Amino acid sequence: MDTIMYVIGIGAVAFMINQLLIPVLSRIAFKFNLVDKPNYRKIHLLPIPLIGGISIAISTILTILISDRFEIVEDYLMISTTSVILLIMGCIDDQKDIKASYKLALELLLAISIAASGTRIESLYGLLGVYHLGIAMQYFLTIIVITGVVNAINLFDGVDGLAGTYSLLGFILLGIIGLYIQNQNLLLIGTIFAGSLLSFLRKNFSPKKIFMGDSGALFLGFMLITLGIKLLQNKPPLFKEHASYGFIIMAAYFSIPVLDSIRVYLGRIKNGYSPFMPDRSHLHHLLLKIGMNHKSITFLIVSFCISMLLVNIGFSGIFPITIVLVAMVVIFAAMVKVLLLIHGLKEWGEILKKLEQSSF
Amino acid sequence: MEKNRIAIIGTVGLPARYGGFETLAEHLVSELSDQYRFTVYCSGKKYKKEDRLKTFRGAQLKYIPLEANGIQSIPYDTISILHALMKNDVLLILGVAGSWILPFIRLFTRKKIIISIDGIEWKRDKWPLAAKLFLWWSEKIAVKFSHIDISDNESIQDYTALRYKTLSRVIEYGADHTLTVEPVADDFQKYPFLKEPYCVKVCRIEPENNVHLVLEAFSQIREKTLVMVGNWNNSEYGRKLKNEYATVKNIVLLDPIYNQREIDLIRGNAELYIHGHSAGGTNPSLVEAMYLGLPVLAFKVSYNITTTEAKAHYFSSVNELVDLLNSTGQQNLNKIANEMKAIATRRYTWRFIAGQYQLLIREALCTKNKSNVRSEINKLRPSLLSEFQLFHFQNANLFYEK
């Protein structure tokens, strides 16, 4: 087992490589039109390089090569290759805007190949009384979950640092679990990605911004969910006494983007629109309308995620899994309700101001 | 015939010593006690045991040991409401703090509820976010679950029509309890400014009432005297302003005066009334100034314009106020004063206001549902309307669309 110093060192290496990589890639980005141009819907005003995902991927690969730990990739071969394919597709999309149906088709294809390679959701650990799943159900569920989560995380990329910090949280979580179950490779993957992400976030928050774009969000989202699913299949099982712990932790972590996306889709359908119609009703949009700035929004949402994790871990020892997950959805719904109330308050305050000023 | 029993809930209590609602309650009781049996709920904290009355001008008084304002107003109103259910037919509730319980009352009892929503409290900046959310939600419950809701200004009626699509009733306040006071020798000694013409403003010292704006304007016009009465020491804002303007010669800052004769002495003998309120619907202080026959310069906001029927002059900044003070001649001021007095005599007397409340109570006793903003015709199917060539009724212009 590697020492702590070694692990931190590897993370630092990833950090530094990415720091050096980003300025180089930024300049190249403009030449290849890999930039995000502002429009009526977006929040920023200057074109910004969309190289976050690529730089994280490259710095990760370079770190692995430098540290001569190629077995990490071998262990997670399928996951790595499919993620990289997704990254490349994301790049092309950032450059030339591929049709949504093609993107979806590729995501499904990659999800199927992951499932076929053996990484599947095999059990519901007692949710709604269901335990082990049949093979067809495993495939179906795995594909839906991967595609859904990846897209939810993509939609999460709306304010500075949100998707980045969220992914950072995820990789740190994976690293900690890797340490706990003495899986060297997982620990190292977590640390390397964490290092690269820290470097990305530094730039993301600074005035000389870069974005991760669709490529980065899809790449990171895909890595996180597939690593998570593979983790659940770990032999020996993760938490012997409470087999559902692992499932609950995964569910709690991915809950916020997923529940938010479901809420937005349902809302759009209820109002008669297509669920994919672009509008600004996601969680971070609501918080922006209230007047919070980007950093506060990121902080708030990630804190919310951490508290969901803690609450769920706390509950899962005492209550059965179904209740824990239902409680999670209820808590999320309550928070969103409060947010919408505040939003309504502000909106009517504006309307009132106009009414007060109009004389006759 | 058996007299109906009305409970008045949400005021600090009688005899009235505190504010607009209390004065309203006192006059309702005075004017209407021959027709109804009133019970008024009072705050035990503000009326010491020795001073408490059992009845007042024909109304029963009940005391609740809580503050009527602030966060204690929630249990204060709730307990009053629950107690009032036992022996009263109509609940007249002033303020929305206890409205969370109204859905249950509609569900389990047949008592009639009239609620006055008191300006638009949730917009006030003095409340923290949690309080604003509570008040906003409470207002919604109050309007949805009361039989009749009362706004004290037409502009607020516009707002409730817009937001809730129901019709609020507008009932303002009376002002004829004010006295016409001729100053005597003692008065001149106590208040030397009475000997010369002066302008007056009476209000709570809060940023919403634009105290700083008025003070700034008068510090630029040294020839005119300003007398301002208010609770200067109650807030940092007030103390700061008092310090800043204490040395300015033409500005006299007085602490709160509760004696009716004294405050009407100071107000009634002024040559001009400045009204800086920017919120809160119809302000009792404004209607009182109008009844006293004072010319009015008011802050330009829809509530003030409605109260004065657009016949006063209005300002929205220091410069505009200075301009008005300098350029409005005596003839113009007299004209405005006459208009104000005419409006007040017509609309703002307690007999008239109590009469309106009486009509409202009669309506509450026989109504079932709250009236919608749109007419009954709008509830018919569009296809039916077009069959009778009445489809244009769907496009009626509503009163609040100006």
PDB file of C-alpha atoms in Angstrom, chain A residues 338 340-342 344-345 348-349 351-353 355-360, chain B residues 120 122-123 129 132-133 136 159 162-163 278 300-303 305 402:
ATOM      1  CA  VAL A 338     -38.390  27.175  -0.060  1.00  0.00           C
ATOM      2  CA  LEU A 340     -39.215  28.865  -5.165  1.00  0.00           C
ATOM      3  CA  LEU A 341     -40.990  30.782  -2.382  1.00  0.00           C
ATOM      4  CA  ILE A 342     -38.065  33.155  -2.036  1.00  0.00           C
ATOM      5  CA  GLY A 344     -41.698  34.353  -5.866  1.00  0.00           C
ATOM      6  CA  LEU A 345     -41.162  36.881  -3.100  1.00  0.00           C
ATOM      7  CA  TRP A 348     -43.604  40.151  -6.621  1.00  0.00           C
ATOM      8  CA  GLY A 349     -41.413  42.699  -4.915  1.00  0.00           C
ATOM      9  CA  ILE A 351     -43.889  43.921  -9.659  1.00  0.00           C
ATOM     10  CA  LEU A 352     -44.957  45.958  -6.655  1.00  0.00           C
ATOM     11  CA  LYS A 353     -42.199  48.472  -7.159  1.00  0.00           C
ATOM     12  CA  LEU A 355     -47.018  49.385  -9.462  1.00  0.00           C
ATOM     13  CA  GLU A 356     -46.009  51.926  -6.871  1.00  0.00           C
ATOM     14  CA  GLN A 357     -44.227  54.112  -9.351  1.00  0.00           C
ATOM     15  CA  SER A 358     -47.020  54.178 -11.913  1.00  0.00           C
ATOM     16  CA  SER A 359     -49.257  57.151 -11.165  1.00  0.00           C
ATOM     17  CA  PHE A 360     -52.302  58.383 -12.901  1.00  0.00           C
TER      18      PHE A 360
ATOM     19  CA  ILE B 120     -47.824  45.154   2.142  1.00  0.00           C
ATOM     20  CA  TRP B 122     -43.524  41.615   3.447  1.00  0.00           C
ATOM     21  CA  LYS B 123     -41.951  44.192   1.210  1.00  0.00           C
ATOM     22  CA  LEU B 129     -35.759  37.175   5.039  1.00  0.00           C
ATOM     23  CA  LYS B 132     -40.645  38.329   4.886  1.00  0.00           C
ATOM     24  CA  LEU B 133     -41.335  34.776   3.710  1.00  0.00           C
ATOM     25  CA  TRP B 136     -45.788  36.786   2.243  1.00  0.00           C
ATOM     26  CA  TYR B 159     -52.111  44.439  -6.196  1.00  0.00           C
ATOM     27  CA  LEU B 162     -53.302  41.061  -9.786  1.00  0.00           C
ATOM     28  CA  ARG B 163     -51.917  38.449  -7.474  1.00  0.00           C
ATOM     29  CA  SER B 278     -43.203  55.546   0.596  1.00  0.00           C
ATOM     30  CA  LYS B 300     -44.545  60.412  -5.235  1.00  0.00           C
ATOM     31  CA  VAL B 301     -45.850  56.904  -4.773  1.00  0.00           C
ATOM     32  CA  SER B 302     -49.146  55.391  -5.903  1.00  0.00           C
ATOM     33  CA  TYR B 303     -50.576  55.165  -2.358  1.00  0.00           C
ATOM     34  CA  ILE B 305     -51.488  59.896  -4.947  1.00  0.00           C
ATOM     35  CA  LYS B 402     -54.236  51.234 -16.316  1.00  0.00           C
TER      36      LYS B 402
END
